[in-house]
CSV table of C-alpha atoms in Angstrom, one decimal:
chain,number,residue,atom,x,y,z
A,1,MET,CA,20.4,2.8,-10.7
A,2,SER,CA,19.2,5.3,-13.5
A,3,LYS,CA,17.0,2.6,-15.0
A,4,ALA,CA,15.3,1.9,-11.8
A,5,MET,CA,14.5,5.6,-11.2
A,6,PRO,CA,11.0,5.5,-12.8
A,7,TRP,CA,9.9,2.8,-10.7
A,8,PHE,CA,11.0,5.0,-7.7
A,9,SER,CA,9.2,7.9,-8.9
A,10,GLY,CA,6.4,5.9,-9.3
A,11,ALA,CA,6.3,4.6,-5.8
A,12,ALA,CA,7.0,8.5,-4.6
A,13,ALA,CA,3.9,9.4,-6.8
A,14,ILE,CA,2.1,6.6,-4.9
A,15,VAL,CA,3.2,8.1,-1.1
A,16,LEU,CA,2.2,11.6,-2.7
A,17,ALA,CA,-1.4,10.6,-3.6
A,18,ASP,CA,-1.8,8.5,-0.5
A,19,GLN,CA,-0.7,11.4,1.8
A,20,LEU,CA,-2.7,13.9,0.0
A,21,THR,CA,-5.9,12.1,0.2
A,22,LYS,CA,-5.5,11.3,4.0
A,23,TRP,CA,-4.3,15.3,4.0
A,24,VAL,CA,-7.6,16.2,2.6
A,25,MET,CA,-9.9,13.5,4.9
A,26,LEU,CA,-8.4,14.6,8.1
A,27,ALA,CA,-9.2,18.4,7.3
A,28,ARG,CA,-12.8,17.7,6.4
A,29,PHE,CA,-13.9,14.7,8.5
A,30,ALA,CA,-14.0,14.1,11.9
A,31,PRO,CA,-13.0,10.5,13.3
A,32,GLY,CA,-16.0,8.2,12.6
A,33,GLU,CA,-18.0,10.8,10.5
A,34,ARG,CA,-19.5,8.8,7.3
A,35,LEU,CA,-20.2,10.2,3.8
A,36,GLU,CA,-22.4,7.8,1.6
A,37,LEU,CA,-21.1,8.0,-1.9
A,38,ALA,CA,-23.3,4.7,-3.1
A,39,GLY,CA,-25.2,2.1,-1.6
A,40,PHE,CA,-22.1,0.0,-1.5
A,41,PHE,CA,-19.4,2.6,-0.9
A,42,ASN,CA,-18.7,5.3,1.8
A,43,LEU,CA,-16.1,7.5,3.0
A,44,VAL,CA,-15.3,7.4,6.7
A,45,LEU,CA,-12.4,8.6,8.5
A,46,VAL,CA,-11.1,5.8,10.9
A,47,PHE,CA,-7.6,5.2,12.6
A,48,ASN,CA,-6.1,1.8,12.3
A,49,LYS,CA,-3.3,1.2,14.7
A,50,GLY,CA,-3.0,-2.7,13.2
A,51,ALA,CA,-2.0,-3.9,9.8
A,52,ALA,CA,-4.1,-5.5,6.9
A,53,PHE,CA,-8.0,-5.9,7.8
A,54,SER,CA,-7.3,-4.6,11.4
A,55,PHE,CA,-4.8,-7.1,12.2
A,56,LEU,CA,-3.4,-6.4,16.0
A,57,ALA,CA,-5.6,-3.4,16.1
A,58,ALA,CA,-6.6,-4.0,19.6
A,59,ALA,CA,-2.8,-4.5,20.8
A,60,GLN,CA,-1.5,-2.3,23.5
A,61,GLY,CA,0.7,0.2,21.2
A,62,TRP,CA,3.7,-2.5,20.9
A,63,GLN,CA,2.6,-3.2,17.1
A,64,THR,CA,3.3,0.2,16.1
A,65,PRO,CA,7.1,-0.1,16.3
A,66,LEU,CA,7.0,-3.5,15.0
A,67,LEU,CA,4.9,-2.9,11.8
A,68,ALA,CA,7.0,0.4,11.1
A,69,ALA,CA,10.1,-1.9,11.4
A,70,PHE,CA,8.5,-4.5,9.0
A,71,ALA,CA,7.4,-1.7,6.7
A,72,LEU,CA,11.3,-0.3,6.6
A,73,GLY,CA,12.6,-3.9,5.9
A,74,ALA,CA,10.0,-4.5,3.1
A,75,ALA,CA,11.1,-1.3,1.8
A,76,VAL,CA,14.9,-2.2,1.6
A,77,VAL,CA,14.0,-5.4,0.1
A,78,VAL,CA,11.7,-4.2,-2.7
A,79,SER,CA,14.1,-1.2,-3.5
A,80,VAL,CA,17.0,-3.8,-3.8
A,81,LEU,CA,14.6,-6.1,-6.1
A,82,ILE,CA,13.9,-2.8,-8.3
A,83,VAL,CA,17.1,-2.0,-8.7
A,84,ARG,CA,18.6,-5.6,-9.7
A,85,SER,CA,15.8,-5.9,-12.2
A,86,PRO,CA,14.6,-2.6,-13.6
A,87,GLU,CA,13.7,-4.2,-17.1
A,88,ARG,CA,11.2,-6.5,-15.8
A,89,ARG,CA,8.1,-4.3,-16.0
A,90,LEU,CA,5.2,-6.0,-14.7
A,91,LEU,CA,7.5,-7.2,-11.7
A,92,CYS,CA,8.8,-3.6,-11.0
A,93,ALA,CA,5.4,-2.0,-11.4
A,94,GLY,CA,4.2,-4.5,-8.8
A,95,LEU,CA,7.2,-3.6,-6.6
A,96,ALA,CA,6.7,0.2,-6.9
A,97,LEU,CA,3.3,0.0,-6.1
A,98,ILE,CA,4.1,-2.1,-2.8
A,99,LEU,CA,6.9,0.2,-2.1
A,100,GLY,CA,4.8,3.4,-2.6
A,101,GLY,CA,2.0,1.7,-0.4
A,102,ALA,CA,4.5,0.5,2.5
A,103,LEU,CA,5.9,3.9,2.8
A,104,GLY,CA,2.7,5.9,2.8
A,105,ASN,CA,1.3,3.8,5.5
A,106,LEU,CA,4.9,4.2,7.2
A,107,VAL,CA,4.4,8.0,7.4
A,108,ASP,CA,1.0,7.6,9.0
A,109,ARG,CA,2.5,5.2,11.7
A,110,LEU,CA,5.6,7.9,12.4
A,111,ARG,CA,3.4,10.9,12.4
A,112,PHE,CA,0.2,9.5,14.3
A,113,GLY,CA,1.0,6.0,15.6
A,114,HIS,CA,-1.9,4.7,13.6
A,115,VAL,CA,-2.9,4.5,9.9
A,116,VAL,CA,-5.6,6.7,8.5
A,117,ASP,CA,-8.2,4.9,6.7
A,118,PHE,CA,-11.3,6.1,4.8
A,119,LEU,CA,-12.4,4.2,1.8
A,120,ASP,CA,-15.4,1.7,3.1
A,121,LEU,CA,-16.8,-0.8,0.8
A,122,HIS,CA,-18.9,-2.4,3.2
A,123,ALA,CA,-17.5,-5.8,2.5
A,124,ALA,CA,-13.9,-5.5,4.5
A,125,PRO,CA,-12.6,-3.0,7.1
A,126,ALA,CA,-11.8,0.6,5.6
A,127,PHE,CA,-8.7,1.3,3.8
A,128,ASN,CA,-6.7,3.8,1.7
A,129,VAL,CA,-4.7,4.5,-1.3
A,130,ALA,CA,-1.6,3.1,0.1
A,131,ASP,CA,-3.4,-0.2,1.0
A,132,SER,CA,-4.8,-0.3,-2.5
A,133,ALA,CA,-1.4,0.2,-3.9
A,134,ILE,CA,-0.1,-2.7,-2.1
A,135,THR,CA,-3.0,-4.9,-3.1
A,136,ILE,CA,-2.9,-4.1,-6.7
A,137,GLY,CA,0.9,-4.5,-6.5
A,138,ALA,CA,0.7,-7.9,-4.8
A,139,ALA,CA,-1.6,-8.9,-7.5
A,140,LEU,CA,0.8,-8.0,-10.5
A,141,LEU,CA,3.4,-9.8,-8.6
A,142,ILE,CA,1.4,-12.9,-8.9
A,143,LEU,CA,0.7,-12.2,-12.4
A,144,ASP,CA,4.3,-11.8,-13.1
A,145,GLY,CA,5.0,-14.9,-11.3
A,146,PHE,CA,2.5,-17.0,-13.4
A,147,ARG,CA,3.9,-15.6,-17.0
A,148,ARG,CA,7.5,-16.6,-15.9
A,149,HIS,CA,6.3,-19.9,-14.9
A,150,GLU,CA,4.6,-20.4,-18.6
A,151,LYS,CA,7.5,-19.0,-20.2
A,152,ARG,CA,9.7,-21.6,-18.5
A,153,ALA,CA,7.2,-24.5,-18.9
A,154,GLY,CA,6.9,-23.5,-22.6
A,155,ALA,CA,10.9,-23.5,-23.1
A,156,PRO,CA,12.4,-26.6,-24.8
A,157,SER,CA,14.0,-29.4,-22.4
C-alpha cells in the first residue's frame, strides 16, 4: 500500500486543484458570464447536470445520483488497480489522473447537484480541471496499452 501512496497523493492534488479553480470561478463569475482570453479560448461559468460533453444534461435529475454512483464505483476500481500495480508508472499516472478527476467532479455533484465547468475552447462544451485530468489520464492508459502490447509482440515465442 505504501508504494501506491504517491499515486493517491497525485489524485488528491488533482481534486485540490480542481476544487480551487472552481471556487475561484464561483467567487468571481456569475452563471453564463464570459471572459475572452484568446480568440479560441474563454472562461465561462456554466453548470452541467450531465456527464462528458453534457450527455444527459437535459434529464430531469435522476442522472445526478446515477453519475455519482458511477464515479464512486470507478474510484473503487481505479484505486484497486493502483494498489495492485504501483510500479507501473504510466498506468498509475493515468489512473491517478482519472481518480482525481472523477472525485473532483463527484464533489461538485454531491455539493451542488451539478458539475461546475468554466474552460471554453469553442470546439466542445465547457469543461474543467477534473475533465482535463480524466482525458489526459485516459490517453496515458491507451499509451500504456500500446507500449505493453509492443513489448509482448517483440518477445520471443
